[in-house]
Tab-separated table of C-alpha atoms in Angstrom:
chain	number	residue	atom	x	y	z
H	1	UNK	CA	-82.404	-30.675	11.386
H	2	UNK	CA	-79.956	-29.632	8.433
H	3	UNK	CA	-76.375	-29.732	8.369
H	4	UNK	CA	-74.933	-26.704	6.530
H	5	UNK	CA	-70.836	-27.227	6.078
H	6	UNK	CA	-69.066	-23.986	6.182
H	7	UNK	CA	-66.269	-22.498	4.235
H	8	UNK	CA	-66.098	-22.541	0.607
H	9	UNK	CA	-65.083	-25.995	-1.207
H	10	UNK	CA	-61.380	-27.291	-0.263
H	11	UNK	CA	-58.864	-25.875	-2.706
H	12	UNK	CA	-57.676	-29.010	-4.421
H	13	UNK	CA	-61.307	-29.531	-6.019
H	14	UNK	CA	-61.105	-25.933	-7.506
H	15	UNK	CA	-60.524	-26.055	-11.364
H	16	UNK	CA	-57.623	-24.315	-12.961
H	17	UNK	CA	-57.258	-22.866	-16.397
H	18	UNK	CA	-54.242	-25.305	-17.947
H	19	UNK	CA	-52.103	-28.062	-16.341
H	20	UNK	CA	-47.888	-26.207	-15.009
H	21	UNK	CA	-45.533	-26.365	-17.779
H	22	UNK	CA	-43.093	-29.581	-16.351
H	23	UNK	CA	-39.870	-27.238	-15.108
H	24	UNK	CA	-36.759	-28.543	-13.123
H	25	UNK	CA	-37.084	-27.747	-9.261
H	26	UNK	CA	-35.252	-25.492	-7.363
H	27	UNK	CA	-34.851	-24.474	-3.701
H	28	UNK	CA	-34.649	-20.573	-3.054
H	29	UNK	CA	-34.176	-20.520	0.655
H	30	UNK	CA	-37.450	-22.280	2.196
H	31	UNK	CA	-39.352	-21.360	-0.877
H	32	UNK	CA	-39.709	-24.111	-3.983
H	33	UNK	CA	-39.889	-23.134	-7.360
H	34	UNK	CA	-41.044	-24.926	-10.259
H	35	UNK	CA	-43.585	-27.060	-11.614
H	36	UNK	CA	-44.038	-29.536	-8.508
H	37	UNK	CA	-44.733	-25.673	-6.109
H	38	UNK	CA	-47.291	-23.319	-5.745
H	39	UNK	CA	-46.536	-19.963	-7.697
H	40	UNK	CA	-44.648	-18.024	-5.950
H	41	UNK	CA	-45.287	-14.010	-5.335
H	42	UNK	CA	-41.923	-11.747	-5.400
H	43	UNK	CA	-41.370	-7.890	-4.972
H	44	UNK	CA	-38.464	-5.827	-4.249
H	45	UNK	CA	-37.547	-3.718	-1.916
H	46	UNK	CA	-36.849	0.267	-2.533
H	47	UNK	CA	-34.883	1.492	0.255
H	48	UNK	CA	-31.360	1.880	0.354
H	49	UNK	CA	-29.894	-2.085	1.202
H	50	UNK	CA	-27.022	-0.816	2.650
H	51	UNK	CA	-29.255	1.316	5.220
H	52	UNK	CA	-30.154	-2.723	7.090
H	53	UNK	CA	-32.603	-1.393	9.558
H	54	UNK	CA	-34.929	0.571	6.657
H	55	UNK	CA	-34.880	-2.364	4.688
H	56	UNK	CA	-35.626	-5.176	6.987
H	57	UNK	CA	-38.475	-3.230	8.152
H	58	UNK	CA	-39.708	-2.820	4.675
H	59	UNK	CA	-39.164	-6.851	4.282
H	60	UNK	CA	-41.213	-7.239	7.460
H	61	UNK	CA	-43.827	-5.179	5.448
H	62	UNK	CA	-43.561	-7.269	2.455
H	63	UNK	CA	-43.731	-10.329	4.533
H	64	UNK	CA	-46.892	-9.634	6.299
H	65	UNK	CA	-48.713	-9.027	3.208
H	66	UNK	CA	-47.819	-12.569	1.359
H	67	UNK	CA	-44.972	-12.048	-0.400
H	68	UNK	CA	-43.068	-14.889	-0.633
H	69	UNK	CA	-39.673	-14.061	-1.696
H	70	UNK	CA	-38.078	-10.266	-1.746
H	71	UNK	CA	-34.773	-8.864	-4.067
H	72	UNK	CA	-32.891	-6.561	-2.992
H	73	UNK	CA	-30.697	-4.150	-4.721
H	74	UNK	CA	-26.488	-3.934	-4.601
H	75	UNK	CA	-25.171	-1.130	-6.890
H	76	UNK	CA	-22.236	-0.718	-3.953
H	77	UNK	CA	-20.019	-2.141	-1.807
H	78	UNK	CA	-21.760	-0.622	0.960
H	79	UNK	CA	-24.653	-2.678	0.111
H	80	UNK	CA	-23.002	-5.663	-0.668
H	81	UNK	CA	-21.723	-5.767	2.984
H	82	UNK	CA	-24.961	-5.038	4.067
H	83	UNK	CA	-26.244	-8.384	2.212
H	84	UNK	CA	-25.282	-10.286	5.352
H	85	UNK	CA	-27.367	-8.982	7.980
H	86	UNK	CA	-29.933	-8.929	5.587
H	87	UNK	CA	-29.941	-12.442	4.493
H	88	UNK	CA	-30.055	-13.432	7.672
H	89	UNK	CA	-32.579	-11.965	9.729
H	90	UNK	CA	-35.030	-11.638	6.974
H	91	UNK	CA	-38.472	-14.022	7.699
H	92	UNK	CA	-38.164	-15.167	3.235
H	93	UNK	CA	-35.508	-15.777	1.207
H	94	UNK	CA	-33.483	-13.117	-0.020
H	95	UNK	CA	-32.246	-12.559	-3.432
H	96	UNK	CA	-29.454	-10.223	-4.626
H	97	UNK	CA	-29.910	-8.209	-7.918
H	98	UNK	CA	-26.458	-7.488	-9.527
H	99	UNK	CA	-25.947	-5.149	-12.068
H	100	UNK	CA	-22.782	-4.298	-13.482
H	101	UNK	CA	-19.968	-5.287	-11.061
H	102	UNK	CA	-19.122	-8.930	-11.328
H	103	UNK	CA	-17.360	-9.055	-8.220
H	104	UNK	CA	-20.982	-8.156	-6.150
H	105	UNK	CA	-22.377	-11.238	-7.758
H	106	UNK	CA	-19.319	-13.146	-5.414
H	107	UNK	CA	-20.274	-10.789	-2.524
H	108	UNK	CA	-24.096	-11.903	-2.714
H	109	UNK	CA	-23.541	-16.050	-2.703
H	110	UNK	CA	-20.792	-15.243	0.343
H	111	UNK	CA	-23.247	-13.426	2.185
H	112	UNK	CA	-25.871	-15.995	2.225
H	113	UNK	CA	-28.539	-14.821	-0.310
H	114	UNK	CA	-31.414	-17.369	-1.471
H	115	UNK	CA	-30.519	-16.609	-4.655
H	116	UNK	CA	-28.902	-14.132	-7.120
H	117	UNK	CA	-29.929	-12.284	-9.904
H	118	UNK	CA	-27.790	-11.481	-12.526
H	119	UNK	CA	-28.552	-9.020	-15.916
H	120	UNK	CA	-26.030	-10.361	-18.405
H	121	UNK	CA	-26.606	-7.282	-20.882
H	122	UNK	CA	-24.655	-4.560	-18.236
H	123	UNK	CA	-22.552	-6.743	-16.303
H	124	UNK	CA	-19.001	-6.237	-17.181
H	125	UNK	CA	-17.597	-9.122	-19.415
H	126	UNK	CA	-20.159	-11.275	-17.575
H	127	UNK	CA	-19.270	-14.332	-19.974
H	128	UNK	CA	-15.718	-14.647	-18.994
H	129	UNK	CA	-17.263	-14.615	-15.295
H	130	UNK	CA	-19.177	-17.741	-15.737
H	131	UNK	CA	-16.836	-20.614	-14.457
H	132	UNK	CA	-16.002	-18.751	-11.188
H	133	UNK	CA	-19.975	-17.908	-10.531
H	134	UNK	CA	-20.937	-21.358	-11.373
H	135	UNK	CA	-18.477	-22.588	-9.008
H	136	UNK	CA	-19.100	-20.588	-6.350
H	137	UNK	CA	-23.007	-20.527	-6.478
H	138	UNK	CA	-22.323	-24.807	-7.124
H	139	UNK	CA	-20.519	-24.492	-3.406
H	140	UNK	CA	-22.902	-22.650	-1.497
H	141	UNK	CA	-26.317	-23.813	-3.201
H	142	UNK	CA	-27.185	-20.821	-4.448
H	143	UNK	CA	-29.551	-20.315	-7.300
H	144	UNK	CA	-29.002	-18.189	-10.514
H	145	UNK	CA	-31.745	-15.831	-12.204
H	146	UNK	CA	-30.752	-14.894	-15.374
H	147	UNK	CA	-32.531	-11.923	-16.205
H	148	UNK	CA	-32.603	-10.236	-18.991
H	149	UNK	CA	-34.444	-6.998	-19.365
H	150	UNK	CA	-35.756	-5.359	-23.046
H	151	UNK	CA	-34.034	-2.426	-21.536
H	152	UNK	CA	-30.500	-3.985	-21.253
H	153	UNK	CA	-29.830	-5.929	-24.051
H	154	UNK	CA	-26.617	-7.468	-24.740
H	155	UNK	CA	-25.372	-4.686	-27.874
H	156	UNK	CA	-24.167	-7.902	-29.730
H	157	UNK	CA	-28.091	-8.865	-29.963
H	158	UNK	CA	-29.677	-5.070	-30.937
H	159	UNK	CA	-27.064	-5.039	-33.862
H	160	UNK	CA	-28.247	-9.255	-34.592
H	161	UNK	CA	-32.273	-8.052	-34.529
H	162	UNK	CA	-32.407	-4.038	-34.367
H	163	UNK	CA	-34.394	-4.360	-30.912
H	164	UNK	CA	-34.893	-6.343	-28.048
H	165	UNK	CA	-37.708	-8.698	-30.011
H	166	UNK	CA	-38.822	-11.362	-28.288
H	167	UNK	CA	-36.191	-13.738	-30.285
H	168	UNK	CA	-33.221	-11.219	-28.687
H	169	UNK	CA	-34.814	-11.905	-25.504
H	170	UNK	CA	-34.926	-15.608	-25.688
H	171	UNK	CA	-31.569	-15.921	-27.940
H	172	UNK	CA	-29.873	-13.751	-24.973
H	173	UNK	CA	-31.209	-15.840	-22.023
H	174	UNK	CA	-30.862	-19.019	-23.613
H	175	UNK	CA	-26.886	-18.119	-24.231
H	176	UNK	CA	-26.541	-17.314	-21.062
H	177	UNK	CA	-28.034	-20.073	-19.449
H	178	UNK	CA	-25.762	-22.663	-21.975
H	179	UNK	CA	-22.790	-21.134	-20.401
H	180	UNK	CA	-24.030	-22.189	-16.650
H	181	UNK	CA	-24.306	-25.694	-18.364
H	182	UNK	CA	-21.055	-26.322	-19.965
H	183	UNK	CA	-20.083	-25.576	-16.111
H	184	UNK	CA	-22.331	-28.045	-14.969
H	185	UNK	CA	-24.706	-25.689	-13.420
H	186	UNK	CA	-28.496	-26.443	-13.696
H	187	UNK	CA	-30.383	-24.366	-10.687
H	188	UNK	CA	-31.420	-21.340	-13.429
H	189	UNK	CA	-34.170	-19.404	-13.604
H	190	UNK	CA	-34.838	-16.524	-15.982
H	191	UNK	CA	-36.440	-13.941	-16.986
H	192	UNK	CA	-36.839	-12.173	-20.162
H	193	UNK	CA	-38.991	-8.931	-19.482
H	194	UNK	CA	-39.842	-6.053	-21.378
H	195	UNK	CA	-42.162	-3.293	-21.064
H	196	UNK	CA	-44.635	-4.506	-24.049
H	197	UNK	CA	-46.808	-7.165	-22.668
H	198	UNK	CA	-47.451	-8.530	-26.158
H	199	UNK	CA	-44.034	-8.683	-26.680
H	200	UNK	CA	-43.136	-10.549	-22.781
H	201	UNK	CA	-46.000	-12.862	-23.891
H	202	UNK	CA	-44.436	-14.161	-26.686
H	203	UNK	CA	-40.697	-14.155	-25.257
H	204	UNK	CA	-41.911	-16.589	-22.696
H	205	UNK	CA	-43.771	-18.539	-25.248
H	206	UNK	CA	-40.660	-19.321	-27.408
H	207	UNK	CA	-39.357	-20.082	-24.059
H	208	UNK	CA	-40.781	-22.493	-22.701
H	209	UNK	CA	-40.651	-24.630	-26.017
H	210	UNK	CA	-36.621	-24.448	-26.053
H	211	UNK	CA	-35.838	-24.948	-21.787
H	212	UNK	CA	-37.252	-26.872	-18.975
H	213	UNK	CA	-35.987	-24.338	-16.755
H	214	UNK	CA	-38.538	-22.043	-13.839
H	215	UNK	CA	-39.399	-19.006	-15.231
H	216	UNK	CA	-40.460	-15.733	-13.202
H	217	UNK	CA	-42.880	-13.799	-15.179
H	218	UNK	CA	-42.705	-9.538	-15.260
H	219	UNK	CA	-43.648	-6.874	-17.394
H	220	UNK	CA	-40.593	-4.320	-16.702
H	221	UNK	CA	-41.718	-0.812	-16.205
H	222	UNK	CA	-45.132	-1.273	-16.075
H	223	UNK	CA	-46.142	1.767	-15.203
H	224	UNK	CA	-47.839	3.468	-12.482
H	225	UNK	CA	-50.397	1.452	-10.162
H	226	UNK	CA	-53.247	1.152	-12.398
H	227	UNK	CA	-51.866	0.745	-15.720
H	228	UNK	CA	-49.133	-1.860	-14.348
H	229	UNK	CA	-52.061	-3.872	-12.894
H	230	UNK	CA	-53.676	-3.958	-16.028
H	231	UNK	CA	-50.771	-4.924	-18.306
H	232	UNK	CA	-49.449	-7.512	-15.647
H	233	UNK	CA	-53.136	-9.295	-15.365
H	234	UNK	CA	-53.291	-9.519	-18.944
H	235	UNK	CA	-50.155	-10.848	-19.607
H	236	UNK	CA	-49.621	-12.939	-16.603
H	237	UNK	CA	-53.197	-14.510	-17.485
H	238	UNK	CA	-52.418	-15.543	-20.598
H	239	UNK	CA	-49.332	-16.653	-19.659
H	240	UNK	CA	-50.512	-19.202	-16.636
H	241	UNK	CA	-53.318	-20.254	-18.834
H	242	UNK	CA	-50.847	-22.048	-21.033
H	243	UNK	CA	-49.273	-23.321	-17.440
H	244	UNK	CA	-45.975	-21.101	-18.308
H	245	UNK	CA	-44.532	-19.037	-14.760
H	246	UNK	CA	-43.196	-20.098	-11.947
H	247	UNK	CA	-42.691	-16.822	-9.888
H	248	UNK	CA	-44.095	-13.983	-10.887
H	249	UNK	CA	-43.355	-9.712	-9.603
H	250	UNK	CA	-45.916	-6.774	-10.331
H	251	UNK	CA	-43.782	-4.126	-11.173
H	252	UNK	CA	-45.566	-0.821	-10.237
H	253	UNK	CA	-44.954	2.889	-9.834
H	254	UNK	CA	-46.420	2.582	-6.172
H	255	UNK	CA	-45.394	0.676	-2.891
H	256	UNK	CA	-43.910	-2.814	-3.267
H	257	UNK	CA	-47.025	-3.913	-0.932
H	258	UNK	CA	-49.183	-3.049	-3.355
H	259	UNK	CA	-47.405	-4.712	-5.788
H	260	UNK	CA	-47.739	-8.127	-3.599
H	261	UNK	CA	-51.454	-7.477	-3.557
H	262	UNK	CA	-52.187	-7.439	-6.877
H	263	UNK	CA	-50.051	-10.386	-7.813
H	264	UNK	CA	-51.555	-12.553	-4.912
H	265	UNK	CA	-54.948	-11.508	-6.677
H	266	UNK	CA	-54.016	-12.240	-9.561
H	267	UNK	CA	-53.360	-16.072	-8.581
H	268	UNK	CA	-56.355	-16.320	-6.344
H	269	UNK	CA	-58.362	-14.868	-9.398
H	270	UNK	CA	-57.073	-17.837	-11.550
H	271	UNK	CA	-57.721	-20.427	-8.513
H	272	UNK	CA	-53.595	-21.199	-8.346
H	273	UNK	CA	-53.709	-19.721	-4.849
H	274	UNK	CA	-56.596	-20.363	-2.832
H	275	UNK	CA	-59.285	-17.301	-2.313
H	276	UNK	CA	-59.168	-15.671	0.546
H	277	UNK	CA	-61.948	-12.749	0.682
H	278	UNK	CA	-63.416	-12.055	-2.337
H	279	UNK	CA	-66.032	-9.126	-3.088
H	280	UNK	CA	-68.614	-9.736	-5.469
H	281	UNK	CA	-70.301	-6.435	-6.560
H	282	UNK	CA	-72.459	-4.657	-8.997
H	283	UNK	CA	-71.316	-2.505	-11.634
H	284	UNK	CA	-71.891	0.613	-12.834
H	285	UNK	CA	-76.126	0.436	-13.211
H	286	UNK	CA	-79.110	2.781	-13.665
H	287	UNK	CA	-80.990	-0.336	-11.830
H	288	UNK	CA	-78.810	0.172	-8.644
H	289	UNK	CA	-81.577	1.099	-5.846
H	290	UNK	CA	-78.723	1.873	-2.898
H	291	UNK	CA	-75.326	3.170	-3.303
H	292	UNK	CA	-73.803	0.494	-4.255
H	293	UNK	CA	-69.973	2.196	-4.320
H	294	UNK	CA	-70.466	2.748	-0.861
H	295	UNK	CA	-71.651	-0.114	0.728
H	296	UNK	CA	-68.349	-2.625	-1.563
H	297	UNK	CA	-66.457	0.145	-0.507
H	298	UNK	CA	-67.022	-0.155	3.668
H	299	UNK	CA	-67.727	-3.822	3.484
H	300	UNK	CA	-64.116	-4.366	2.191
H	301	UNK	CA	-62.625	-2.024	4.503
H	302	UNK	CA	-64.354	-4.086	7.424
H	303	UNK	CA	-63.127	-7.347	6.111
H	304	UNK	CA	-59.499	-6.270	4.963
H	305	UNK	CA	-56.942	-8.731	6.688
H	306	UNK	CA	-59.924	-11.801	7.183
H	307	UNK	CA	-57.816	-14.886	6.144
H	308	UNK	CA	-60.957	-17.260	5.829
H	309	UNK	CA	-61.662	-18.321	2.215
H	310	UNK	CA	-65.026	-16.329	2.102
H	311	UNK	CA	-67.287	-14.571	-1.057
H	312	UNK	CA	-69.332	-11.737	-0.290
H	313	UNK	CA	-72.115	-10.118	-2.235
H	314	UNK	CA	-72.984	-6.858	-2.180
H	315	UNK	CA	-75.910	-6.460	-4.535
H	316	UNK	CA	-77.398	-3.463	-5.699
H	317	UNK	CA	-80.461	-4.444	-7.312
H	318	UNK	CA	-83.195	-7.137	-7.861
H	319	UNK	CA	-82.168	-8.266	-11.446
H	320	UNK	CA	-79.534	-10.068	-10.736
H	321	UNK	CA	-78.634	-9.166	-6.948
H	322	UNK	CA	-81.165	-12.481	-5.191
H	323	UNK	CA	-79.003	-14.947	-7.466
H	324	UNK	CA	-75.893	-13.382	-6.939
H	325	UNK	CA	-75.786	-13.053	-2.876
H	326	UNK	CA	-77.734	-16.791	-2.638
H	327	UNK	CA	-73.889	-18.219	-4.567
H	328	UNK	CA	-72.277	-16.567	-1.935
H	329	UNK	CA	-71.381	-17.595	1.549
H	330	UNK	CA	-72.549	-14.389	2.794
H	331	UNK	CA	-74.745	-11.733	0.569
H	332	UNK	CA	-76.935	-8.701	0.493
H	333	UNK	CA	-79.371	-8.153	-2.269
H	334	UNK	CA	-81.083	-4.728	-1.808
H	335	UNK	CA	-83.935	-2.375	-3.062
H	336	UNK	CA	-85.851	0.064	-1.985
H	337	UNK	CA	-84.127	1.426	1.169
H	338	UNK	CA	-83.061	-2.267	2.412
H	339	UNK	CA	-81.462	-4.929	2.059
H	340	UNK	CA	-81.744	-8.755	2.152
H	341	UNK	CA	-79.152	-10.672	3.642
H	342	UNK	CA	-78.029	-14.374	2.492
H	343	UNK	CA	-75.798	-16.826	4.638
H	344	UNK	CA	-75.543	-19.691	2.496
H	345	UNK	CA	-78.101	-19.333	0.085
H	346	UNK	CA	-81.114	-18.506	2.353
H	347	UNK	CA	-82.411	-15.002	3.736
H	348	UNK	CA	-81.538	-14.793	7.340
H	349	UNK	CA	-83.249	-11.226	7.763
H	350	UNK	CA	-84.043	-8.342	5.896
H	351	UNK	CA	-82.258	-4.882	7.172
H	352	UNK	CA	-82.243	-0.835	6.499
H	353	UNK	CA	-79.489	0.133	4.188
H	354	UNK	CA	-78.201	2.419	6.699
H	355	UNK	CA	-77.267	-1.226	8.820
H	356	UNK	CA	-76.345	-3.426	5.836
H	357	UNK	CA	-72.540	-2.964	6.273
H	358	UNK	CA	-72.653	-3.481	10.240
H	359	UNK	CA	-74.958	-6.720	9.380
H	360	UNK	CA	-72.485	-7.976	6.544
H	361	UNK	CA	-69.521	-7.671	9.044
H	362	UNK	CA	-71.297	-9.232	11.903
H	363	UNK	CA	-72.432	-12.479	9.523
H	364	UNK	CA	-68.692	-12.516	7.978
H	365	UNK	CA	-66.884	-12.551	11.403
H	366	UNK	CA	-69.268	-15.360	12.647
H	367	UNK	CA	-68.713	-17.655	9.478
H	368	UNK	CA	-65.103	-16.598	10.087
H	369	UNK	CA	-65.528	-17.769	13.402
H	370	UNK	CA	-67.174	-20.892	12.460
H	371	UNK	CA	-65.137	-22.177	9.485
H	372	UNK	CA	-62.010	-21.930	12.160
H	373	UNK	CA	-63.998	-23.967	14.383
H	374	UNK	CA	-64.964	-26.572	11.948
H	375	UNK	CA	-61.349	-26.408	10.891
H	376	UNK	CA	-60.136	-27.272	14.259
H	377	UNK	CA	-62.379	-30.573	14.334
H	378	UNK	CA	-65.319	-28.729	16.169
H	379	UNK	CA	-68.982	-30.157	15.412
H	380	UNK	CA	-70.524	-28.238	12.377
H	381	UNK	CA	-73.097	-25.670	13.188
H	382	UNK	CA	-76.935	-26.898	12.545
H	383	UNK	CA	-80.089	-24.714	11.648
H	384	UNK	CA	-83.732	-25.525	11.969
């Protein structure tokens, strides 16, 4: 008799690229943020905040596919008396994004927001603002964002640098955030975006050497769905692998959800959240013997929602498809019309193409089943 443990190895013995950049801590809503938390996913919402019902439904949304912590926007004063209701019924923290208008900034930390964002480049003599906001965010607990966009700049810093380089970026932010401090007020984040992720990279670079303060990561018009996955990976990567974000937002061209998805991905991918499904499948191959699009295709659509950390391989070929689907928990290498299916590294049967999906969902759902078992303190399942 062999004891086989199920589910994939716990997530605190996973390795991770580089150690988190040491940040002060802050508290938006339930959610920490900073060096001593887990990365946190944001997105933000595009309905109209002042219509509540449209965007607490979107939140909902948002909530049920892992984001952690949702902005909203308040270009009026009908949304900045919608801010209330919102703040208060939504399941994460809510933060206010302020442009222009001062005086919504007030609105947002009366209302109850997690936190407030605030884009010193278009806000009307924002600097003279700074005592009151510091005082009244001080009061209520509220956190500050300073973010400040490559598409915004303060004019006093395009005349200094002739662009928004990554030093404008950092100079601007950095100003900004010395004003909160003269004030006494410490519970900053920023930002320093721009649309160039060569340019963001560096930005945050310079900035974590000068501050100690969380940083949320973003590439700022990214672009539509694919392209704004690519840039964000790439610069988000490179970014974490130095240990530098705190919170991070996908900005896409498509559905915040989707935006959620790929930035949840993005973390599992780089083991700072831990894996949840995972497909492992063959590329584009003359050596493919099945139709190998198909079968990743309708195995992930079977599987989409499983919460159980769980790595699937769907093989196309015997090169490297035996290897591949024996380091899974649950596998198919196939040839010739059929496949061979691995649960934990042995062949439990061999099946027709035509029922290797139906087989691969049936074998996920009962490890599913079993790693919530063992989970629950149930006696691990043996094989003979």
């Amino acid at each position: 008799m062999t004891t086989v443990p199920l589910g994939t190895p716990s997530f605190a013995s996973t390795p991770v690229l580089a150690p988190r950049r040491r940040t002060r801590q802050l508290q938006v809503g339930r959610i920490g943020v900073g060096s001593h938390h887990e990365v946190s996913v944001q997105s933000m919402t595009t309905t109209l905040t002042s219509d509540v019902d449209a965007t607490l439904q979107q939140i909902a949304e948002l909530t049920a596919a892992g984001c952690d912590i949702v902005r909203v926007a308040c270009p009026s004063q009908d949304d900045a008396n919608a801010l209330p209701a919102i703040a208060h019924k939504s399941q994460i923290p809510v933060i206010a994004d302020i442009h222009f208008q001062p005086k919504y900034v007030f609105a947002a930390i009366e209302a109850g927001c997690a936190a407030v964002r605030v884009n010193p480049g278009n806000i009307r003599k924002f600097d003279d603002k700074v005592k009151e906001i510091a005082a009244a965010a001080k009061d209520h607990g509220t956190p500050i964002r300073i973010g400040v966009n490559a598409g915004s700049l303060d004019p006093r810093l395009l005349e200094k640098y002739g662009k928004a380089t990554p030093e404008a970026l950092v100079e601007s932010a950095l100003w900004e955030a010395s004003l909160f401090a003269e004030h006494d007020f410490h519970d900053i984040k920023i930002s320093v975006k721009h649309h160039d992720p060569v340019v963001m990279i560096r930005a945050y670079e310079l900035l974590a050497e000068q501050c100690d303060y969380p940083l949320h990561l973003g590439v700022t018009e990214a672009g539509p769905a694919f392209q704004g996955t690519i840039k964000s990976a790439v610069a988000f990567g490179t970014l974490l692998r130095q240990g530098i974000g705190d919170t991070i937002r996908v900005s896409l061209s498509a559905p915040p959800v989707e935006e959620v998805k790929v930035g949840i991905q993005i973390l599992q991918s780089l083991n700072l959240r831990p894996r949840k499904l995972e497909i492992v499948s063959c590329p584009s191959c003359g050596r493919a013997q099945v139709d190998v699009y198909t079968l990743a295709e309708q195995v992930t659509a079977g599987l989409e929602g499983m919460e159980v950390p769980l790595r699937v391989a769907v093989m196309g070929c015997v090169v490297n498809g035996p290897g591949e689907a024996r380091e899974a928990d649950l596998g198919v290498a196939s040839g010739n019309g059929k496949g061979q299916i691995f649960v934990k590294g042995k062949v439990i049967k061999t099946v027709p193409e035509h029922q290797i999906v139906e087989t691969l969902i049936e074998e996920a759902m009962r490890l599913a089943e079993d790693t919530d078992s063992e989970e629950r303190g149930s006696p691990r399942v043996s094989v003979s």
